[in-house]
PDB file of C-alpha atoms and ligand atoms in Angstrom:
ATOM      1  CA  UNK A  16     160.073 -19.721-137.927  1.00 97.00           C
ATOM      2  CA  UNK A  17     163.773 -19.896-138.959  1.00 98.00           C
ATOM      3  CA  UNK A  18     165.973 -19.292-136.374  1.00 98.00           C
ATOM      4  CA  UNK A  19     169.553 -18.168-137.379  1.00 98.00           C
ATOM      5  CA  UNK A  20     172.329 -18.860-134.362  1.00 98.00           C
ATOM      6  CA  UNK A  21     175.120 -20.011-132.503  1.00 98.00           C
ATOM      7  CA  UNK A  22     174.885 -22.152-129.803  1.00 98.00           C
ATOM      8  CA  UNK A  23     177.229 -20.315-127.955  1.00 97.00           C
ATOM      9  CA  UNK A  24     176.105 -16.399-129.110  1.00 98.00           C
ATOM     10  CA  UNK A  25     174.531 -15.227-125.580  1.00 98.00           C
ATOM     11  CA  UNK A  26     172.104 -13.409-127.664  1.00 98.00           C
ATOM     12  CA  UNK A  27     170.845 -16.325-129.438  1.00 98.00           C
ATOM     13  CA  UNK A  28     170.797 -18.309-126.071  1.00 98.00           C
ATOM     14  CA  UNK A  29     168.028 -15.893-124.446  1.00 98.00           C
ATOM     15  CA  UNK A  30     166.002 -16.239-127.744  1.00 98.00           C
ATOM     16  CA  UNK A  31     166.219 -19.375-127.798  1.00 98.00           C
ATOM     17  CA  UNK A  32     164.439 -19.307-124.061  1.00 98.00           C
ATOM     18  CA  UNK A  33     162.173 -16.883-124.925  1.00 98.00           C
ATOM     19  CA  UNK A  34     160.939 -19.137-128.013  1.00 98.00           C
ATOM     20  CA  UNK A  35     161.075 -21.983-125.771  1.00 98.00           C
ATOM     21  CA  UNK A  36     158.664 -20.243-123.352  1.00 98.00           C
ATOM     22  CA  UNK A  37     156.348 -19.068-125.373  1.00 98.00           C
ATOM     23  CA  UNK A  38     156.250 -23.317-126.486  1.00 98.00           C
ATOM     24  CA  UNK A  39     157.079 -22.083-130.312  1.00 98.00           C
ATOM     25  CA  UNK A  40     158.807 -24.499-132.732  1.00 98.00           C
ATOM     26  CA  UNK A  41     161.695 -23.505-135.299  1.00 98.00           C
ATOM     27  CA  UNK A  42     164.299 -24.604-137.638  1.00 98.00           C
ATOM     28  CA  UNK A  43     167.759 -24.456-136.548  1.00 98.00           C
ATOM     29  CA  UNK A  44     169.529 -22.795-138.650  1.00 98.00           C
ATOM     30  CA  UNK A  45     173.274 -22.710-137.653  1.00 98.00           C
ATOM     31  CA  UNK A  46     175.546 -19.939-138.039  1.00 98.00           C
ATOM     32  CA  UNK A  47     179.323 -20.636-137.020  1.00 98.00           C
ATOM     33  CA  UNK A  48     181.206 -17.649-135.621  1.00 98.00           C
ATOM     34  CA  UNK A  49     184.324 -19.416-135.630  1.00 97.00           C
ATOM     35  CA  UNK A  50     184.178 -19.394-139.054  1.00 97.00           C
ATOM     36  CA  UNK A  51     182.860 -16.065-139.713  1.00 97.00           C
ATOM     37  CA  UNK A  52     179.860 -17.368-141.548  1.00 98.00           C
ATOM     38  CA  UNK A  53     178.007 -14.179-139.957  1.00 98.00           C
ATOM     39  CA  UNK A  54     180.196 -12.102-142.238  1.00 98.00           C
ATOM     40  CA  UNK A  55     179.506 -13.904-145.132  1.00 98.00           C
ATOM     41  CA  UNK A  56     177.469 -12.239-147.989  1.00 98.00           C
ATOM     42  CA  UNK A  57     174.188 -14.855-147.706  1.00 97.00           C
ATOM     43  CA  UNK A  58     174.083 -13.714-143.878  1.00 98.00           C
ATOM     44  CA  UNK A  59     174.149 -10.109-144.596  1.00 98.00           C
ATOM     45  CA  UNK A  60     171.600 -10.473-146.741  1.00 97.00           C
ATOM     46  CA  UNK A  61     169.273 -11.086-143.667  1.00 97.00           C
ATOM     47  CA  UNK A  62     171.375  -8.864-141.302  1.00 98.00           C
ATOM     48  CA  UNK A  63     173.119  -6.476-142.797  1.00 98.00           C
ATOM     49  CA  UNK A  64     174.543  -5.757-139.604  1.00 98.00           C
ATOM     50  CA  UNK A  65     176.910  -9.165-140.059  1.00 98.00           C
ATOM     51  CA  UNK A  66     175.346 -10.166-136.148  1.00 98.00           C
ATOM     52  CA  UNK A  67     173.466 -13.528-135.171  1.00 98.00           C
ATOM     53  CA  UNK A  68     170.336 -14.290-134.003  1.00 98.00           C
ATOM     54  CA  UNK A  69     168.064 -13.287-136.729  1.00 98.00           C
ATOM     55  CA  UNK A  70     164.490 -14.534-136.814  1.00 98.00           C
ATOM     56  CA  UNK A  71     162.868 -15.267-140.098  1.00 98.00           C
ATOM     57  CA  UNK A  72     158.813 -15.723-139.711  1.00 96.00           C
ATOM     58  CA  UNK A  73     157.585 -16.460-143.778  1.00 92.00           C
ATOM     59  CA  UNK A  74     158.727 -13.211-145.790  1.00 90.00           C
ATOM     60  CA  UNK A  75     159.848 -11.450-142.889  1.00 96.00           C
ATOM     61  CA  UNK A  76     163.265 -11.024-140.927  1.00 98.00           C
ATOM     62  CA  UNK A  77     163.714 -10.000-137.513  1.00 98.00           C
ATOM     63  CA  UNK A  78     166.684  -9.024-136.727  1.00 98.00           C
ATOM     64  CA  UNK A  79     167.721  -7.550-132.810  1.00 98.00           C
ATOM     65  CA  UNK A  80     167.017 -10.058-130.551  1.00 98.00           C
ATOM     66  CA  UNK A  81     165.829  -7.242-127.891  1.00 98.00           C
ATOM     67  CA  UNK A  82     163.162  -6.074-131.076  1.00 98.00           C
ATOM     68  CA  UNK A  83     162.881  -9.435-132.029  1.00 98.00           C
ATOM     69  CA  UNK A  84     161.559 -10.675-128.302  1.00 98.00           C
ATOM     70  CA  UNK A  85     159.657  -7.891-127.778  1.00 98.00           C
ATOM     71  CA  UNK A  86     157.949  -8.901-131.417  1.00 98.00           C
ATOM     72  CA  UNK A  87     157.338 -12.224-129.475  1.00 98.00           C
ATOM     73  CA  UNK A  88     155.497 -10.904-126.484  1.00 98.00           C
ATOM     74  CA  UNK A  89     153.145  -8.466-128.548  1.00 98.00           C
ATOM     75  CA  UNK A  90     152.543 -11.064-131.266  1.00 97.00           C
ATOM     76  CA  UNK A  91     152.451 -14.372-128.614  1.00 98.00           C
ATOM     77  CA  UNK A  92     151.195 -12.706-125.272  1.00 98.00           C
ATOM     78  CA  UNK A  93     150.886 -16.098-123.458  1.00 97.00           C
ATOM     79  CA  UNK A  94     152.609 -16.998-121.242  1.00 97.00           C
ATOM     80  CA  UNK A  95     153.823 -13.263-120.450  1.00 98.00           C
ATOM     81  CA  UNK A  96     157.459 -12.061-119.864  1.00 98.00           C
ATOM     82  CA  UNK A  97     156.251  -9.161-118.424  1.00 98.00           C
ATOM     83  CA  UNK A  98     154.215  -8.572-115.424  1.00 97.00           C
ATOM     84  CA  UNK A  99     151.182  -6.209-115.804  1.00 97.00           C
ATOM     85  CA  UNK A 100     152.174  -3.639-113.439  1.00 97.00           C
ATOM     86  CA  UNK A 101     153.736  -0.318-115.427  1.00 98.00           C
ATOM     87  CA  UNK A 102     156.659   0.064-112.476  1.00 97.00           C
ATOM     88  CA  UNK A 103     157.148  -3.850-112.476  1.00 97.00           C
ATOM     89  CA  UNK A 104     157.489  -3.821-115.803  1.00 98.00           C
ATOM     90  CA  UNK A 105     160.135  -1.278-116.189  1.00 98.00           C
ATOM     91  CA  UNK A 106     162.221  -2.974-112.977  1.00 97.00           C
ATOM     92  CA  UNK A 107     162.243  -6.394-114.913  1.00 98.00           C
ATOM     93  CA  UNK A 108     163.105  -4.360-118.650  1.00 98.00           C
ATOM     94  CA  UNK A 109     166.125  -2.358-116.150  1.00 98.00           C
ATOM     95  CA  UNK A 110     167.145  -5.427-114.910  1.00 98.00           C
ATOM     96  CA  UNK A 111     167.613  -7.184-118.563  1.00 98.00           C
ATOM     97  CA  UNK A 112     168.907  -3.917-119.969  1.00 98.00           C
ATOM     98  CA  UNK A 113     171.886  -4.208-117.509  1.00 98.00           C
ATOM     99  CA  UNK A 114     172.610  -7.533-119.625  1.00 98.00           C
ATOM    100  CA  UNK A 115     171.868  -6.311-122.888  1.00 98.00           C
ATOM    101  CA  UNK A 116     172.978  -2.729-122.714  1.00 98.00           C
ATOM    102  CA  UNK A 117     175.719  -2.724-120.467  1.00 98.00           C
ATOM    103  CA  UNK A 118     177.302  -6.018-120.552  1.00 98.00           C
ATOM    104  CA  UNK A 119     176.933  -8.049-123.309  1.00 98.00           C
ATOM    105  CA  UNK A 120     178.185  -5.597-125.653  1.00 98.00           C
ATOM    106  CA  UNK A 121     181.122  -4.915-124.746  1.00 98.00           C
ATOM    107  CA  UNK A 122     182.068  -8.531-124.098  1.00 97.00           C
ATOM    108  CA  UNK A 123     181.008  -9.465-127.982  1.00 97.00           C
ATOM    109  CA  UNK A 124     183.166 -11.439-129.965  1.00 97.00           C
ATOM    110  CA  UNK A 125     184.478  -8.372-132.294  1.00 98.00           C
ATOM    111  CA  UNK A 126     185.269  -5.844-129.188  1.00 98.00           C
ATOM    112  CA  UNK A 127     187.518  -8.992-128.077  1.00 98.00           C
ATOM    113  CA  UNK A 128     188.954  -9.372-131.434  1.00 98.00           C
ATOM    114  CA  UNK A 129     189.591  -5.708-131.875  1.00 98.00           C
ATOM    115  CA  UNK A 130     191.494  -5.637-128.210  1.00 98.00           C
ATOM    116  CA  UNK A 131     193.382  -9.124-129.441  1.00 98.00           C
ATOM    117  CA  UNK A 132     193.986  -7.950-132.971  1.00 98.00           C
ATOM    118  CA  UNK A 133     194.287  -3.516-132.780  1.00 98.00           C
ATOM    119  CA  UNK A 134     194.954  -2.973-128.787  1.00 98.00           C
ATOM    120  CA  UNK A 135     197.983  -5.815-128.492  1.00 97.00           C
ATOM    121  CA  UNK A 136     195.882  -7.449-125.396  1.00 98.00           C
ATOM    122  CA  UNK A 137     196.672 -11.026-124.520  1.00 98.00           C
ATOM    123  CA  UNK A 138     193.869 -13.749-123.669  1.00 97.00           C
ATOM    124  CA  UNK A 139     195.133 -12.541-120.024  1.00 97.00           C
ATOM    125  CA  UNK A 140     194.361  -9.446-120.865  1.00 97.00           C
ATOM    126  CA  UNK A 141     191.017 -10.299-122.271  1.00 97.00           C
ATOM    127  CA  UNK A 142     189.910 -12.185-119.238  1.00 97.00           C
ATOM    128  CA  UNK A 143     190.249  -9.401-117.229  1.00 97.00           C
ATOM    129  CA  UNK A 144     188.166  -7.362-119.322  1.00 98.00           C
ATOM    130  CA  UNK A 145     184.788  -9.622-119.816  1.00 98.00           C
ATOM    131  CA  UNK A 146     185.247 -10.172-116.089  1.00 97.00           C
ATOM    132  CA  UNK A 147     185.280  -6.471-115.579  1.00 98.00           C
ATOM    133  CA  UNK A 148     182.725  -5.457-116.615  1.00 98.00           C
ATOM    134  CA  UNK A 149     180.472  -8.817-116.307  1.00 98.00           C
ATOM    135  CA  UNK A 150     181.356  -8.037-112.717  1.00 98.00           C
ATOM    136  CA  UNK A 151     180.020  -4.374-113.033  1.00 98.00           C
ATOM    137  CA  UNK A 152     176.739  -5.753-113.962  1.00 98.00           C
ATOM    138  CA  UNK A 153     176.116  -8.529-111.712  1.00 98.00           C
ATOM    139  CA  UNK A 154     176.921  -6.414-108.579  1.00 98.00           C
ATOM    140  CA  UNK A 155     174.425  -3.811-109.899  1.00 98.00           C
ATOM    141  CA  UNK A 156     172.099  -6.602-110.409  1.00 98.00           C
ATOM    142  CA  UNK A 157     172.509  -8.076-106.797  1.00 98.00           C
ATOM    143  CA  UNK A 158     171.916  -4.950-105.442  1.00 98.00           C
ATOM    144  CA  UNK A 159     168.368  -4.958-107.335  1.00 98.00           C
ATOM    145  CA  UNK A 160     167.219  -8.387-106.596  1.00 98.00           C
ATOM    146  CA  UNK A 161     168.618  -8.216-102.950  1.00 97.00           C
ATOM    147  CA  UNK A 162     166.434  -4.692-102.737  1.00 96.00           C
ATOM    148  CA  UNK A 163     163.222  -6.464-104.252  1.00 95.00           C
ATOM    149  CA  UNK A 164     161.222  -8.112-100.737  1.00 91.00           C
ATOM    150  CA  UNK A 165     158.662  -9.402-102.558  1.00 89.00           C
ATOM    151  CA  UNK A 166     161.046 -11.087-105.042  1.00 95.00           C
ATOM    152  CA  UNK A 167     160.582 -14.806-105.196  1.00 96.00           C
ATOM    153  CA  UNK A 168     162.101 -17.875-107.157  1.00 97.00           C
ATOM    154  CA  UNK A 169     162.966 -15.455-110.261  1.00 98.00           C
ATOM    155  CA  UNK A 170     164.552 -12.396-111.301  1.00 98.00           C
ATOM    156  CA  UNK A 171     160.941 -10.720-110.062  1.00 98.00           C
ATOM    157  CA  UNK A 172     157.780 -12.623-108.680  1.00 95.00           C
ATOM    158  CA  UNK A 173     157.219 -16.641-109.249  1.00 96.00           C
ATOM    159  CA  UNK A 174     157.471 -17.151-112.833  1.00 97.00           C
ATOM    160  CA  UNK A 175     160.255 -16.739-115.356  1.00 98.00           C
ATOM    161  CA  UNK A 176     160.159 -13.414-117.100  1.00 98.00           C
ATOM    162  CA  UNK A 177     162.363 -11.109-119.567  1.00 98.00           C
ATOM    163  CA  UNK A 178     165.252 -10.438-116.944  1.00 98.00           C
ATOM    164  CA  UNK A 179     165.592 -14.193-116.330  1.00 98.00           C
ATOM    165  CA  UNK A 180     165.529 -14.574-120.785  1.00 98.00           C
ATOM    166  CA  UNK A 181     168.873 -11.882-120.249  1.00 99.00           C
ATOM    167  CA  UNK A 182     170.435 -13.080-117.041  1.00 98.00           C
ATOM    168  CA  UNK A 183     170.756 -16.725-117.303  1.00 98.00           C
ATOM    169  CA  UNK A 184     172.757 -16.246-120.759  1.00 98.00           C
ATOM    170  CA  UNK A 185     175.037 -14.245-119.478  1.00 98.00           C
ATOM    171  CA  UNK A 186     176.028 -16.298-115.817  1.00 98.00           C
ATOM    172  CA  UNK A 187     176.819 -18.978-118.823  1.00 98.00           C
ATOM    173  CA  UNK A 188     179.311 -16.624-120.844  1.00 97.00           C
ATOM    174  CA  UNK A 189     180.544 -15.440-117.213  1.00 98.00           C
ATOM    175  CA  UNK A 190     181.388 -19.205-116.305  1.00 97.00           C
ATOM    176  CA  UNK A 191     183.496 -19.532-119.786  1.00 95.00           C
ATOM    177  CA  UNK A 192     185.537 -16.288-118.934  1.00 94.00           C
ATOM    178  CA  UNK A 193     186.140 -18.298-115.679  1.00 94.00           C
ATOM    179  CA  UNK A 194     183.981 -16.114-113.077  1.00 97.00           C
ATOM    180  CA  UNK A 195     182.841 -17.384-110.064  1.00 97.00           C
ATOM    181  CA  UNK A 196     179.627 -16.773-109.962  1.00 97.00           C
ATOM    182  CA  UNK A 197     179.498 -17.782-105.908  1.00 97.00           C
ATOM    183  CA  UNK A 198     180.067 -13.562-105.655  1.00 97.00           C
ATOM    184  CA  UNK A 199     176.942 -13.068-106.341  1.00 98.00           C
ATOM    185  CA  UNK A 200     174.114 -15.772-103.862  1.00 98.00           C
ATOM    186  CA  UNK A 201     170.812 -14.565-105.801  1.00 98.00           C
ATOM    187  CA  UNK A 202     172.495 -14.620-109.299  1.00 98.00           C
ATOM    188  CA  UNK A 203     173.496 -18.198-108.726  1.00 98.00           C
ATOM    189  CA  UNK A 204     170.504 -19.283-107.036  1.00 98.00           C
ATOM    190  CA  UNK A 205     167.862 -17.815-109.803  1.00 98.00           C
ATOM    191  CA  UNK A 206     170.026 -19.785-112.604  1.00 98.00           C
ATOM    192  CA  UNK A 207     169.815 -22.885-109.903  1.00 98.00           C
ATOM    193  CA  UNK A 208     165.816 -22.185-109.953  1.00 98.00           C
ATOM    194  CA  UNK A 209     165.988 -21.330-114.305  1.00 98.00           C
ATOM    195  CA  UNK A 210     167.594 -24.582-114.759  1.00 98.00           C
ATOM    196  CA  UNK A 211     164.895 -26.599-113.585  1.00 98.00           C
ATOM    197  CA  UNK A 212     162.525 -25.068-116.049  1.00 98.00           C
ATOM    198  CA  UNK A 213     162.512 -27.557-119.563  1.00 98.00           C
ATOM    199  CA  UNK A 214     162.239 -23.808-121.836  1.00 98.00           C
ATOM    200  CA  UNK A 215     165.399 -23.224-120.376  1.00 98.00           C
ATOM    201  CA  UNK A 216     167.130 -26.509-120.285  1.00 98.00           C
ATOM    202  CA  UNK A 217     166.467 -26.701-124.044  1.00 98.00           C
ATOM    203  CA  UNK A 218     167.742 -23.542-124.730  1.00 98.00           C
ATOM    204  CA  UNK A 219     171.339 -24.976-123.173  1.00 98.00           C
ATOM    205  CA  UNK A 220     173.947 -24.025-125.821  1.00 98.00           C
ATOM    206  CA  UNK A 221     175.641 -27.313-125.241  1.00 97.00           C
ATOM    207  CA  UNK A 222     172.531 -29.279-126.024  1.00 97.00           C
ATOM    208  CA  UNK A 223     172.329 -27.487-129.577  1.00 98.00           C
ATOM    209  CA  UNK A 224     173.096 -28.941-133.050  1.00 97.00           C
ATOM    210  CA  UNK A 225     175.797 -26.965-133.744  1.00 98.00           C
ATOM    211  CA  UNK A 226     177.821 -27.573-130.066  1.00 98.00           C
ATOM    212  CA  UNK A 227     180.854 -29.038-130.510  1.00 88.00           C
TER     213      UNK A 227
HETATM  214  N1  GSH B  20     172.008  -6.244-129.996  1.00 87.76           N
HETATM  215  C1  GSH B  20     172.481  -7.285-131.342  1.00 87.76           C
HETATM  216  C2  GSH B  20     173.937  -7.853-130.708  1.00 87.76           C
HETATM  217  C3  GSH B  20     173.895  -9.592-131.327  1.00 87.76           C
HETATM  218  C4  GSH B  20     175.257  -9.936-131.276  1.00 87.76           C
HETATM  219  O1  GSH B  20     176.388  -9.270-131.311  1.00 87.76           O
HETATM  220  N2  GSH B  20     175.137 -10.741-131.766  1.00 87.76           N
HETATM  221  C5  GSH B  20     177.017 -11.742-131.464  1.00 87.76           C
HETATM  222  C6  GSH B  20     177.092 -12.797-130.595  1.00 87.76           C
HETATM  223  S1  GSH B  20     175.836 -13.105-129.504  1.00 87.76           S
HETATM  224  C7  GSH B  20     177.716 -11.640-132.986  1.00 87.76           C
HETATM  225  O2  GSH B  20     176.731 -12.565-133.895  1.00 87.76           O
HETATM  226  N3  GSH B  20     178.938 -11.565-132.651  1.00 87.76           N
HETATM  227  C8  GSH B  20     179.932 -11.189-134.051  1.00 87.76           C
HETATM  228  C9  GSH B  20     181.029 -10.730-133.413  1.00 87.76           C
HETATM  229  O3  GSH B  20     180.845  -9.913-132.976  1.00 87.76           O
HETATM  230  O4  GSH B  20     182.116 -10.848-134.524  1.00 87.76           O
HETATM  231  C10 GSH B  20     171.491  -8.603-130.289  1.00 87.76           C
HETATM  232  O5  GSH B  20     171.068  -8.190-129.223  1.00 87.76           O
HETATM  233  O6  GSH B  20     170.868  -8.696-131.364  1.00 87.76           O
END
């Protein structure tokens, strides 16, 4: 498999975590968002949306990290990233969706570029924008975690699930935008617990070949 991705991209980061948790090898193909390689015609033949990540498996091109991660889960079910119980699966997916649907999309590079260039936002305003949506998502996740009496060391139970796969890159991004994670003690502890697992460590932005 070939993973077209960027070290600092949260969606790439979450896909790398899922691949490593599944014990799958891949070739790392860097696509530099800083030089807008993702908008070049060569990359757009893989993903017409011009967004990373894209995963190429044989002749198949997969795009959209939620779809790719669900595909991995179905194609390589062990170890599972979702619990077996139906309600539990919905809960884990809901936690992941807070990040995947409600926090990450509004803080994406192209949104921030539009704020800067089309709406006159300076860096302080951009930082405030990102911090606002991160805090809204993290407040909700923290409340859901507090409400789960069965919870162990992770977002759900005692092994990493899809929810942790989404959460950890968002915590990384929050740190980059100077958001104090100490406001959400359960999220902070989960991030520390994930940091002890090799799959999460291997996926960290700082350790990727294009990290500069
Ligand atoms: N929903 C898509 C979003 C992908 C996405 O937004 N990727 C970001 C990096 S995290 C990107 O390529 N941004 C380029 C840009 O905004 O210009 C997914 O989950 O794959």
